[in-house]
Coordinates of C-alpha atoms in Angstrom, one line a residue:
Chain V
X1 CA 54.8 34.8 80.2
X2 CA 54.2 33.6 83.9
X3 CA 52.4 36.3 85.2
X4 CA 50.1 35.7 82.1
X5 CA 49.3 32.6 83.8
X6 CA 48.7 34.6 87.4
X7 CA 46.5 37.3 85.2
X8 CA 44.3 34.1 84.0
X9 CA 43.8 32.8 87.2
X10 CA 42.9 36.5 87.8
X11 CA 40.4 37.0 85.5
X12 CA 38.3 33.5 86.6
X13 CA 38.6 35.0 89.8
X14 CA 36.8 38.2 88.4
X15 CA 34.6 36.5 86.2
X16 CA 33.3 33.9 89.3
X17 CA 32.9 36.9 91.4
X18 CA 30.9 38.8 88.9
X19 CA 28.8 36.3 87.9
X20 CA 27.8 35.7 91.7
X21 CA 27.5 39.6 92.5
X22 CA 25.1 40.0 89.1
X23 CA 21.9 40.8 91.4
X24 CA 23.1 42.7 93.9
X25 CA 25.2 46.0 94.5
X26 CA 28.4 45.6 93.1
X27 CA 31.4 44.9 95.6
X28 CA 33.7 47.6 94.7
X29 CA 36.6 46.8 92.7
X30 CA 39.2 47.4 95.4
X31 CA 37.7 44.7 97.3
X32 CA 37.4 42.7 94.1
X33 CA 41.1 42.5 92.8
X34 CA 42.3 40.8 96.0
X35 CA 39.6 38.4 95.8
X36 CA 39.4 37.2 92.5
X37 CA 43.1 36.8 93.1
X38 CA 41.9 34.1 95.6
X39 CA 39.4 32.8 94.5
X40 CA 41.3 32.4 90.7
X41 CA 44.2 30.7 92.3
X42 CA 42.1 28.8 94.4
X43 CA 39.7 27.2 91.4
X44 CA 43.2 27.0 89.7
X45 CA 44.7 24.6 92.3
X46 CA 41.2 22.7 91.9
X47 CA 41.3 22.4 88.4
X48 CA 45.0 21.0 88.3
X49 CA 44.4 18.6 91.5
X50 CA 41.6 17.3 89.0
X51 CA 44.1 17.1 85.8
X52 CA 46.3 15.0 88.4
X53 CA 42.9 12.6 89.2
X54 CA 42.3 12.3 85.8
X55 CA 45.3 11.9 84.2
X56 CA 47.3 10.4 87.1
X57 CA 50.6 12.3 86.3
X58 CA 51.8 16.2 85.2
X59 CA 49.9 17.0 82.1
X60 CA 50.5 20.8 81.1
X61 CA 48.6 20.3 77.8
X62 CA 45.7 18.9 79.8
X63 CA 46.0 21.3 82.7
X64 CA 46.0 24.8 80.3
X65 CA 43.3 23.6 78.1
X66 CA 41.0 22.8 81.2
X67 CA 41.8 26.3 82.6
X68 CA 40.9 28.1 79.1
X69 CA 38.0 25.7 78.5
X70 CA 36.7 27.4 82.1
X71 CA 37.6 30.8 81.5
X72 CA 35.6 30.1 78.2
X73 CA 32.6 28.6 80.0
X74 CA 33.0 31.8 82.8
X75 CA 32.9 34.2 80.1
X76 CA 29.8 33.1 78.2
X77 CA 27.5 32.4 81.4
X78 CA 28.5 35.7 82.4
X79 CA 27.3 36.9 78.7
X80 CA 24.4 35.1 79.0
X81 CA 23.2 36.4 82.7
X82 CA 24.3 39.7 82.4
X83 CA 22.4 40.3 78.6
X84 CA 19.4 38.7 80.8
X85 CA 19.7 41.7 83.0
X86 CA 21.0 44.0 80.6
X87 CA 24.0 44.5 82.2
X88 CA 27.5 44.8 80.8
X89 CA 29.7 41.6 81.5
X90 CA 32.3 44.4 82.4
X91 CA 31.1 46.5 85.3
X92 CA 31.7 49.6 85.3
X93 CA 34.4 51.3 87.9
X94 CA 32.9 53.8 90.0
X95 CA 35.3 57.2 90.3
X96 CA 32.1 59.3 91.8
X97 CA 34.6 60.7 94.6
X98 CA 38.0 61.9 94.3
X99 CA 39.7 58.6 96.0
X100 CA 42.5 60.5 97.2
X101 CA 42.8 58.2 99.8
X102 CA 42.5 54.9 97.4
X103 CA 45.2 56.5 95.5
X104 CA 47.2 57.4 98.4
X105 CA 46.7 53.4 99.1
X106 CA 47.8 52.3 95.8
X107 CA 51.0 54.3 95.4
X108 CA 52.3 53.1 98.9
X109 CA 51.3 49.3 97.9
X110 CA 53.2 50.0 95.0
X111 CA 56.4 51.3 96.5
X112 CA 56.1 48.4 98.8
X113 CA 55.6 45.7 97.0
X114 CA 58.8 46.2 95.4
X115 CA 60.4 46.3 98.5
X116 CA 58.6 43.1 99.7
X117 CA 60.0 40.9 96.6
X118 CA 63.6 42.9 97.4
X119 CA 63.5 41.3 100.9
X120 CA 61.4 37.8 99.4
X121 CA 64.8 37.3 97.0
X122 CA 66.8 37.2 99.9
X123 CA 65.3 33.6 99.9
X124 CA 64.2 32.4 96.8
X125 CA 63.7 28.6 98.0
X126 CA 61.9 30.3 100.6
X127 CA 62.5 29.2 104.4
X128 CA 63.1 26.0 105.7
X129 CA 59.3 24.6 106.1
X130 CA 58.6 26.2 102.4
X131 CA 61.3 24.1 100.8
X132 CA 61.4 21.6 102.7
X133 CA 57.4 20.8 102.5
X134 CA 55.8 22.5 99.9
X135 CA 58.3 23.8 97.4
X136 CA 59.7 20.1 97.3
X137 CA 56.3 18.9 97.1
X138 CA 55.8 21.2 94.1
X139 CA 58.9 19.6 92.5
X140 CA 57.7 16.1 93.0
X141 CA 54.2 16.8 91.6
X142 CA 55.8 18.3 88.4
X143 CA 58.8 15.5 87.9
X144 CA 57.5 12.1 89.7
X145 CA 55.6 11.6 86.3
X146 CA 52.6 8.8 87.5
X147 CA 54.2 7.9 90.7
X148 CA 53.0 11.5 91.9
X149 CA 50.7 9.7 95.0
X150 CA 54.3 8.3 96.7
X151 CA 54.0 11.8 98.3
X152 CA 51.5 10.4 100.6
X153 CA 52.8 7.0 101.4
X154 CA 56.5 6.8 100.9
X155 CA 58.0 10.2 101.6
X156 CA 59.5 10.7 105.4
X157 CA 56.6 12.0 107.4
X158 CA 58.9 15.1 108.6
X159 CA 56.8 16.0 104.9
X160 CA 53.9 15.8 106.5
X161 CA 52.4 14.0 104.0
X162 CA 48.6 14.2 105.2
X163 CA 49.0 18.2 104.6
X164 CA 46.5 19.2 101.8
X165 CA 48.1 20.8 98.5
X166 CA 46.7 23.6 97.6
X167 CA 50.2 25.8 97.3
X168 CA 51.7 23.2 95.7
X169 CA 48.7 22.8 92.6
X170 CA 48.9 26.8 92.7
X171 CA 52.2 26.9 91.8
X172 CA 52.4 23.7 89.6
X173 CA 49.3 25.1 87.4
X174 CA 51.4 28.5 87.1
X175 CA 54.5 26.4 86.1
X176 CA 52.1 24.4 83.4
X177 CA 51.5 27.2 81.8
X178 CA 54.3 29.1 81.7
X179 CA 57.7 26.9 81.8
X180 CA 58.8 29.3 84.5
X181 CA 61.5 28.2 87.2
X182 CA 59.5 26.6 90.1
X183 CA 62.1 28.8 93.1
X184 CA 60.7 32.2 91.1
X185 CA 56.8 30.9 91.1
X186 CA 57.0 29.7 94.2
X187 CA 58.8 33.5 95.7
X188 CA 56.0 35.5 93.2
X189 CA 53.0 34.0 94.9
X190 CA 54.1 34.4 98.1
X191 CA 54.5 38.2 97.6
X192 CA 51.5 38.4 95.4
X193 CA 49.5 36.9 98.5
X194 CA 51.5 38.9 100.6
X195 CA 50.2 41.9 99.1
X196 CA 46.8 40.5 98.6
X197 CA 46.1 40.0 102.2
X198 CA 47.0 43.4 102.9
X199 CA 44.9 45.0 99.9
X200 CA 41.9 42.9 101.2
X201 CA 42.2 44.0 104.9
X202 CA 42.4 47.8 103.5
X203 CA 39.7 47.1 101.1
X204 CA 37.3 45.0 103.7
X205 CA 37.7 47.4 106.3
X206 CA 36.8 50.4 103.8
X207 CA 33.4 48.4 103.7
X208 CA 32.5 49.4 107.5
X209 CA 35.2 52.1 108.7
X210 CA 36.5 55.7 107.5
X211 CA 39.1 54.8 104.7
X212 CA 41.8 56.8 106.6
X213 CA 41.7 54.8 109.5
X214 CA 41.6 51.8 107.9
X215 CA 44.7 52.8 105.3
X216 CA 46.6 52.9 108.7
X217 CA 45.5 49.5 109.7
X218 CA 46.8 48.5 106.3
X219 CA 50.0 50.0 106.8
X220 CA 50.2 48.6 110.3
X221 CA 50.1 45.5 108.9
X222 CA 52.5 45.4 105.4
X223 CA 55.4 47.3 107.6
X224 CA 55.5 45.1 110.0
X225 CA 58.9 43.3 109.5
X226 CA 58.2 40.3 110.9
X227 CA 54.9 39.9 109.0
X228 CA 56.9 40.9 105.8
X229 CA 59.4 38.0 106.6
X230 CA 56.8 35.3 107.8
X231 CA 54.6 36.4 104.4
X232 CA 57.5 36.1 101.9
X233 CA 58.9 32.8 103.7
X234 CA 56.7 30.5 101.0
X235 CA 55.0 29.1 103.8
X236 CA 51.4 28.1 103.4
X237 CA 50.6 29.9 106.3
X238 CA 50.2 33.6 104.3
X239 CA 47.4 31.8 102.1
X240 CA 45.7 30.5 105.5
X241 CA 46.0 34.4 106.7
X242 CA 44.4 35.5 103.2
X243 CA 41.9 33.1 102.8
X244 CA 40.8 33.7 106.6
X245 CA 40.5 37.5 106.5
X246 CA 38.5 36.7 102.9
X247 CA 36.0 34.9 104.6
X248 CA 36.1 37.0 107.9
X249 CA 35.0 39.9 105.6
X250 CA 32.3 38.3 102.8
X251 CA 30.9 36.8 106.3
X252 CA 30.1 40.6 107.8
X253 CA 29.0 42.2 104.6
X254 CA 26.7 38.4 103.5
X255 CA 25.2 39.4 107.4
X256 CA 24.9 43.0 107.1
X257 CA 23.7 43.1 102.8
X258 CA 21.8 39.3 103.3
X259 CA 23.0 38.6 100.1
X260 CA 23.0 35.0 98.6
X261 CA 25.7 35.3 96.1
X262 CA 28.2 36.8 99.3
X263 CA 26.9 33.5 100.9
X264 CA 28.2 31.4 97.9
X265 CA 31.3 33.2 97.6
X266 CA 32.0 32.3 101.8
X267 CA 31.1 29.2 100.8
X268 CA 33.8 28.8 98.3
X269 CA 36.6 30.7 100.9
X270 CA 36.0 28.0 103.4
X271 CA 36.0 25.3 100.7
X272 CA 39.5 26.6 99.8
X273 CA 40.7 27.4 103.4
X274 CA 40.0 23.3 104.0
X275 CA 42.5 22.8 101.1
X276 CA 45.4 24.3 103.0
X277 CA 46.3 23.1 105.9
X278 CA 44.6 21.0 108.4
X279 CA 44.1 24.2 110.7
X280 CA 42.1 25.3 107.4
X281 CA 39.8 23.0 108.4
X282 CA 39.2 23.6 111.9
X283 CA 38.5 27.1 110.9
X284 CA 36.1 26.0 108.5
X285 CA 34.3 24.3 111.0
X286 CA 34.4 26.7 113.8
X287 CA 33.1 29.6 111.7
X288 CA 30.1 27.7 109.6
X289 CA 29.0 26.9 113.5
X290 CA 29.1 30.2 114.4
X291 CA 27.4 31.4 111.1
X292 CA 24.4 28.6 111.5
X293 CA 23.9 29.0 115.1
X294 CA 23.5 33.2 114.4
X295 CA 21.5 32.4 111.3
X296 CA 18.9 30.4 112.9
X297 CA 19.0 31.0 116.6
X298 CA 19.2 35.3 116.0
X299 CA 15.3 36.0 116.2
X300 CA 16.1 40.0 114.6
X301 CA 16.4 37.7 111.7
X302 CA 14.3 37.1 108.8
X303 CA 14.0 33.2 108.5
X304 CA 13.8 33.0 105.2
X305 CA 16.8 34.9 103.9
X306 CA 18.6 33.2 106.7
X307 CA 17.6 30.0 105.0
X308 CA 18.8 31.5 101.6
X309 CA 22.2 32.1 103.2
X310 CA 22.6 29.3 104.8
X311 CA 21.7 27.5 101.5
X312 CA 24.1 29.6 99.5
X313 CA 27.2 29.1 102.1
X314 CA 26.8 25.3 101.6
X315 CA 26.4 25.6 97.5
X316 CA 29.7 27.5 97.6
X317 CA 31.5 25.2 99.9
X318 CA 30.8 21.9 98.0
X319 CA 31.7 23.5 94.9
X320 CA 35.6 23.6 96.7
X321 CA 35.4 21.5 99.6
X322 CA 35.4 18.0 97.0
X323 CA 39.1 18.6 96.9
X324 CA 40.1 18.4 100.3
X325 CA 36.9 15.6 101.3
X326 CA 38.7 13.5 98.2
X327 CA 42.4 14.6 99.8
X328 CA 41.4 13.2 102.9
X329 CA 39.4 10.2 101.9
X330 CA 41.2 8.8 99.1
X331 CA 44.5 10.1 99.3
X332 CA 46.2 11.6 102.8
X333 CA 47.4 9.4 105.2
X334 CA 45.7 10.3 109.1
X335 CA 47.3 12.8 111.0
X336 CA 50.1 11.6 113.2
X337 CA 49.7 14.2 115.6
X338 CA 46.1 15.2 116.1
X339 CA 44.4 11.5 115.0
X340 CA 46.2 9.7 117.2
X341 CA 44.8 6.7 119.2
X342 CA 44.4 8.9 122.6
X343 CA 43.5 5.4 124.7
X344 CA 47.0 3.8 123.7
X345 CA 49.2 6.9 124.3
X346 CA 50.3 8.7 127.2
X347 CA 49.6 12.5 127.0
X348 CA 52.3 13.8 128.8
X349 CA 51.2 17.1 128.8
X350 CA 47.4 17.0 129.4
X351 CA 48.1 18.5 132.8
X352 CA 48.5 21.6 134.7
X353 CA 52.4 22.1 133.6
X354 CA 51.0 21.8 129.9
X355 CA 48.3 24.7 130.7
X356 CA 51.5 26.5 132.1
X357 CA 53.5 26.0 129.4
X358 CA 50.6 26.8 126.8
X359 CA 50.3 30.2 128.7
X360 CA 54.0 31.1 129.7
X361 CA 54.6 30.6 125.9
X362 CA 51.7 32.8 124.9
X363 CA 52.8 35.6 127.1
X364 CA 56.4 35.8 125.6
X365 CA 55.0 35.4 122.1
X366 CA 52.8 38.7 122.7
X367 CA 55.4 40.4 124.1
X368 CA 58.2 39.1 121.7
X369 CA 59.9 42.2 120.3
X370 CA 59.6 41.0 116.9
X371 CA 56.2 41.8 116.9
X372 CA 56.8 45.3 117.3
X373 CA 54.5 46.0 120.1
X374 CA 51.3 44.8 118.1
X375 CA 49.5 42.5 120.0
X376 CA 49.8 44.5 123.1
X377 CA 47.9 47.0 120.9
X378 CA 45.5 44.4 120.4
X379 CA 45.0 43.3 123.8
X380 CA 44.5 47.1 124.4
X381 CA 41.6 47.5 121.5
X382 CA 40.0 44.8 123.1
X383 CA 39.8 45.6 126.7
X384 CA 38.9 49.5 125.4
X385 CA 35.8 48.0 123.8
X386 CA 34.7 45.0 125.2
X387 CA 31.4 44.9 125.0
X388 CA 31.5 46.0 121.6
X389 CA 33.0 42.5 120.5
X390 CA 29.7 41.0 121.3
X391 CA 27.3 43.0 119.7
X392 CA 25.2 42.0 117.2
X393 CA 27.3 40.3 114.3
X394 CA 30.8 41.0 115.8
X395 CA 30.1 38.5 118.2
X396 CA 30.7 36.0 115.7
X397 CA 34.5 37.2 114.4
X398 CA 35.1 37.4 118.8
X399 CA 33.4 34.1 119.1
X400 CA 35.5 32.5 116.2
X401 CA 38.9 33.3 117.7
X402 CA 37.8 32.6 121.5
X403 CA 37.0 28.7 119.9
X404 CA 39.7 28.6 117.6
X405 CA 41.9 29.7 120.4
X406 CA 40.5 27.2 122.8
X407 CA 41.1 24.1 119.6
X408 CA 44.6 25.1 119.4
X409 CA 45.1 24.5 123.4
X410 CA 43.5 21.3 123.1
X411 CA 45.7 20.6 120.4
X412 CA 48.9 21.5 122.0
X413 CA 47.8 20.0 125.1
X414 CA 47.7 16.2 123.6
X415 CA 50.5 16.5 122.2
X416 CA 52.4 13.5 122.3
X417 CA 54.8 12.8 119.2
X418 CA 57.0 15.9 120.3
X419 CA 58.5 17.8 123.4
X420 CA 55.4 20.6 123.7
X421 CA 58.1 23.1 124.6
X422 CA 59.6 22.8 121.4
X423 CA 56.4 22.5 119.4
X424 CA 55.4 25.7 121.3
X425 CA 58.4 27.4 120.2
X426 CA 58.3 26.2 116.6
X427 CA 54.4 27.0 115.5
X428 CA 53.2 29.6 118.0
X429 CA 54.9 32.0 116.0
X430 CA 53.1 31.2 112.8
X431 CA 49.8 30.6 114.6
X432 CA 50.1 34.5 115.6
X433 CA 51.5 35.4 112.2
X434 CA 47.7 33.6 110.2
X435 CA 45.2 35.2 112.7
X436 CA 47.0 38.8 112.9
X437 CA 45.6 40.2 109.8
X438 CA 42.2 38.9 110.5
X439 CA 42.3 39.7 114.1
X440 CA 43.2 43.4 113.4
X441 CA 40.2 43.4 110.9
X442 CA 38.2 42.4 114.1
X443 CA 39.2 44.5 115.9
X444 CA 39.5 47.9 113.8
X445 CA 35.6 46.6 112.1
X446 CA 34.3 46.1 116.0
X447 CA 36.1 49.6 117.5
X448 CA 36.0 51.9 114.6
X449 CA 32.4 50.7 112.5
X450 CA 30.7 53.1 111.7
X451 CA 26.8 53.7 112.8
X452 CA 25.1 51.0 110.3
X453 CA 22.9 54.1 108.3
X454 CA 26.3 56.0 107.9
X455 CA 27.6 55.0 104.3
X456 CA 31.6 55.3 104.9
X457 CA 31.7 56.9 101.3
X458 CA 29.4 59.3 102.2
X459 CA 31.1 62.5 104.7
X460 CA 30.4 61.2 108.1
X461 CA 27.5 63.2 109.5
X462 CA 29.2 63.3 113.1
X463 CA 32.1 64.7 111.8
X464 CA 30.8 67.7 110.4
X465 CA 31.1 71.1 113.0
X466 CA 27.3 72.6 114.0
X467 CA 27.1 76.4 113.3
Chain U
X1 CA 12.3 43.0 135.7
X2 CA 12.6 46.6 134.9
X3 CA 16.0 46.5 135.7
X4 CA 17.2 43.9 134.0
X5 CA 14.8 45.6 130.3
X6 CA 17.1 48.7 131.8
X7 CA 20.0 47.0 131.0
X8 CA 18.8 45.3 127.7
X9 CA 17.8 49.0 126.6
X10 CA 21.7 50.6 127.3
X11 CA 23.0 47.0 125.5
X12 CA 24.2 48.7 122.3
X13 CA 27.8 50.1 122.7
X14 CA 28.7 53.4 122.7
X15 CA 31.0 54.9 120.2
X16 CA 34.0 55.5 121.7
X17 CA 34.6 58.5 123.2
X18 CA 36.8 61.3 121.1
X19 CA 39.7 60.8 122.9
X20 CA 40.0 57.3 123.5
X21 CA 39.8 57.4 119.3
X22 CA 42.4 60.1 119.2
X23 CA 44.7 58.2 121.8
X24 CA 44.5 54.8 119.4
X25 CA 45.4 56.6 116.3
X26 CA 48.3 58.4 117.8
X27 CA 49.7 54.9 119.0
X28 CA 48.7 53.5 115.7
X29 CA 50.7 56.0 114.1
X30 CA 54.1 55.8 116.7
X31 CA 53.9 51.7 116.2
X32 CA 53.6 52.7 112.0
X33 CA 56.4 54.9 112.1
X34 CA 58.5 52.7 114.3
X35 CA 57.7 49.2 111.9
X36 CA 58.4 51.5 109.4
X37 CA 62.0 52.6 110.3
X38 CA 62.7 48.8 111.6
X39 CA 62.0 47.6 107.7
X40 CA 64.1 50.0 106.8
X41 CA 66.6 48.8 108.8
X42 CA 65.5 45.0 107.5
X43 CA 66.0 45.8 103.5
X44 CA 69.3 47.2 104.4
X45 CA 70.2 43.7 106.2
X46 CA 68.9 42.1 103.1
X47 CA 71.2 44.4 100.8
X48 CA 74.1 43.9 102.7
X49 CA 73.2 40.0 102.8
X50 CA 73.1 39.3 99.3
X51 CA 76.5 41.4 98.6
X52 CA 78.1 38.6 100.6
X53 CA 76.3 35.7 99.5
X54 CA 74.0 36.4 96.3
X55 CA 72.2 33.1 96.2
X56 CA 70.6 31.1 98.7
X57 CA 72.6 27.6 98.5
X58 CA 69.8 24.7 99.4
X59 CA 71.6 21.0 99.1
X60 CA 74.9 22.0 98.2
X61 CA 76.5 19.0 100.1
X62 CA 74.1 16.6 97.8
X63 CA 75.3 18.2 94.6
X64 CA 76.6 16.4 91.7
X65 CA 74.3 13.5 93.2
X66 CA 70.9 13.9 91.0
X67 CA 71.8 12.6 87.8
X68 CA 72.9 9.7 89.1
X69 CA 69.5 8.7 91.2
X70 CA 67.3 10.0 87.8
X71 CA 64.9 7.8 87.7
X72 CA 65.2 6.0 91.1
X73 CA 62.3 5.7 92.5
X74 CA 63.1 5.3 95.9
X75 CA 67.0 5.2 97.6
X76 CA 68.0 4.6 101.2
X77 CA 69.7 7.5 103.4
X78 CA 72.0 6.0 105.5
X79 CA 73.6 8.7 108.5
X80 CA 75.0 8.1 111.9
X81 CA 74.2 11.4 113.0
X82 CA 70.9 12.0 115.4
X83 CA 68.3 13.5 113.4
X84 CA 66.9 14.7 116.8
X85 CA 69.0 17.7 116.1
X86 CA 67.8 20.2 114.0
X87 CA 71.2 20.8 111.7
X88 CA 71.0 17.3 110.8
X89 CA 67.3 16.7 110.0
X90 CA 68.0 20.0 108.3
X91 CA 70.4 17.9 106.0
X92 CA 68.1 15.2 105.7
X93 CA 65.4 17.6 104.2
X94 CA 68.2 18.9 102.0
X95 CA 68.9 16.1 100.6
X96 CA 65.2 14.7 99.8
X97 CA 64.7 18.8 98.1
X98 CA 67.6 18.3 96.0
X99 CA 67.1 14.8 95.1
X100 CA 63.0 15.1 94.4
X101 CA 61.4 13.4 92.8
X102 CA 63.7 10.2 94.4
X103 CA 62.3 9.6 97.7
X104 CA 65.2 9.0 100.7
X105 CA 64.5 6.2 102.6
X106 CA 66.1 6.9 106.0
X107 CA 68.4 4.2 107.2
X108 CA 67.1 1.5 105.0
X109 CA 69.8 0.0 103.6
X110 CA 67.5 -2.4 101.3
X111 CA 67.5 -0.2 98.1
X112 CA 70.0 -1.2 95.4
X113 CA 71.4 2.6 95.6
X114 CA 72.4 4.2 99.5
X115 CA 73.3 7.6 100.2
X116 CA 75.7 7.8 102.8
X117 CA 76.0 11.0 104.7
X118 CA 78.0 10.5 107.7
X119 CA 80.1 11.7 110.7
X120 CA 83.0 10.2 109.0
X121 CA 83.6 8.7 105.9
X122 CA 85.3 5.8 107.7
X123 CA 81.9 4.7 108.7
X124 CA 80.2 4.9 105.4
X125 CA 83.0 2.6 104.4
X126 CA 82.5 0.3 107.5
X127 CA 78.9 0.6 106.5
X128 CA 79.4 0.1 102.9
X129 CA 81.4 -3.9 104.0
X130 CA 78.7 -4.4 106.3
X131 CA 76.0 -4.9 103.7
X132 CA 78.3 -5.5 100.9
X133 CA 77.9 -2.1 98.9
X134 CA 80.4 -0.5 97.3
X135 CA 81.1 3.4 96.4
X136 CA 79.6 4.1 92.8
X137 CA 80.1 8.1 93.1
X138 CA 81.4 10.7 96.0
X139 CA 80.9 14.2 95.7
X140 CA 83.4 17.0 97.0
X141 CA 81.9 16.9 100.3
X142 CA 82.7 13.3 101.1
X143 CA 79.0 12.1 100.8
X144 CA 79.0 8.6 98.6
X145 CA 76.5 6.9 96.5
X146 CA 76.9 3.6 97.2
X147 CA 75.2 0.6 94.9
X148 CA 74.8 -3.1 96.3
X149 CA 74.9 -4.8 93.3
X150 CA 77.8 -3.4 91.8
X151 CA 79.7 -6.4 91.8
X152 CA 77.1 -8.0 89.6
X153 CA 78.1 -5.8 86.7
X154 CA 81.3 -4.6 87.7
X155 CA 82.2 -1.2 85.8
X156 CA 79.2 -0.9 84.2
X157 CA 78.8 2.2 85.5
X158 CA 82.1 3.7 85.6

């Protein structure tokens, strides 16, 4: 029964994607699957949040009715728009070329999904922060009746009352529909996002580089023991990893195809990113600023299409970011680690010692054996193809990581409530984790990108030997 | 000027040479293989772990108290342990998880119900005496749920 709830969310995501891409070239099926999971579960969480605001308590029949109503509306909209354009409401799946690599990838994912589920089942309640924060809040939302807002003002600050609630609301929706045990739902959600993130990396890269290399990148991630550990720990970080990767892939598709539907989709993903954790808010602001700058100041771009893309991004953003705006303005307390009164507090680490601590921790993390040399490999690729990382639309990816890294360093330097060494030790690994899939995408996309006139599906002309 | 324009002309990056491509694919394959071996080891470790400890036990030290605080929005939580130490803050988080949606108010003894989780049971007894509370429930791990107005309604909750 609880799998049916996930399927309803997937269907909702699929219909949203189909509606958005009706005027353009189809998004490949393999890319649609993980995107539909992300968009569908994100919208399900937003609907569940809305039901809490309207009824002021956990109301399973209302949540189910809202979800089914929205699903019906999306189906009718698809039917209406596609009939108007003489399209079929369900897109045909194309298997023109024998997709041997795709089949190999599917076989690998099927086997590994069981392996990952088995590993995840070692900790059905998740790791510390998972049960202490996210799963506790899910339980609180389900059981607290009309005092659910106490999450924000009465729970101890250890529970991070200012953190947005996308992950708990996803799990609450599944519970509302199925009544399944919460620990089973949290575990399944974690495994689903771990797998979806990987499929997304493969399907995203496959648009731009050779399938074989994309499959290698995907295997590199999914076979990585520490990635699997963090992804199945039931933290919200796997959601950050997923939505950031999805945003970057769709941003690249939007910039290369100049498609307005992709722009709306990108806006939606960025809006959902902000409802996961405060880091998502920073990521959204950095990425939007870079996109605006690129689209407005790039002389090679057609101004009209640039404005259309920006318009699309902001329409999509409004559709999902209302959750975060309402949450931050009316519910959540201010963040005690970032929005502190700097004038009144002593910033103990805003000095050379703080910088030294941060960079030595960065070095240790890069060389840490749990990462199995993956960061050294990424650094090698970066230096080997340095010039390419700042070429055309690719510079958005590189600049995003540089600016975001800078923001993170500033946040560390302004640490006031903790010991910086302890904070670095307990959070740096997680930052590396949620950036890893996106950084892999950035490296592979930049380093192995085929020339723009070459479609990845068609045989690579450079590989043909001359007679 | 001509030098500048020449630089611009050569700016579009070259595709990676086949050697460097081959080298990186080889590295990629090697790392993927090492990862696969590590993952198999992890699976074996998890299998052994699950044989010894089939269930993850969160908050077992507070087991049994949840039914007695049901319906209470906030209860006090008293401890003489230093919560800056990870193990002790973990116990507080365990308690909050298992007793949710009841909120634990750390070291606030003003509430009607208070959970005492102390280093020694004698410390809990001393504190209860100070604030005029009496033990209402005690579980096998020495965690005490005390109530402040128990003498106002003697016997009503036993």
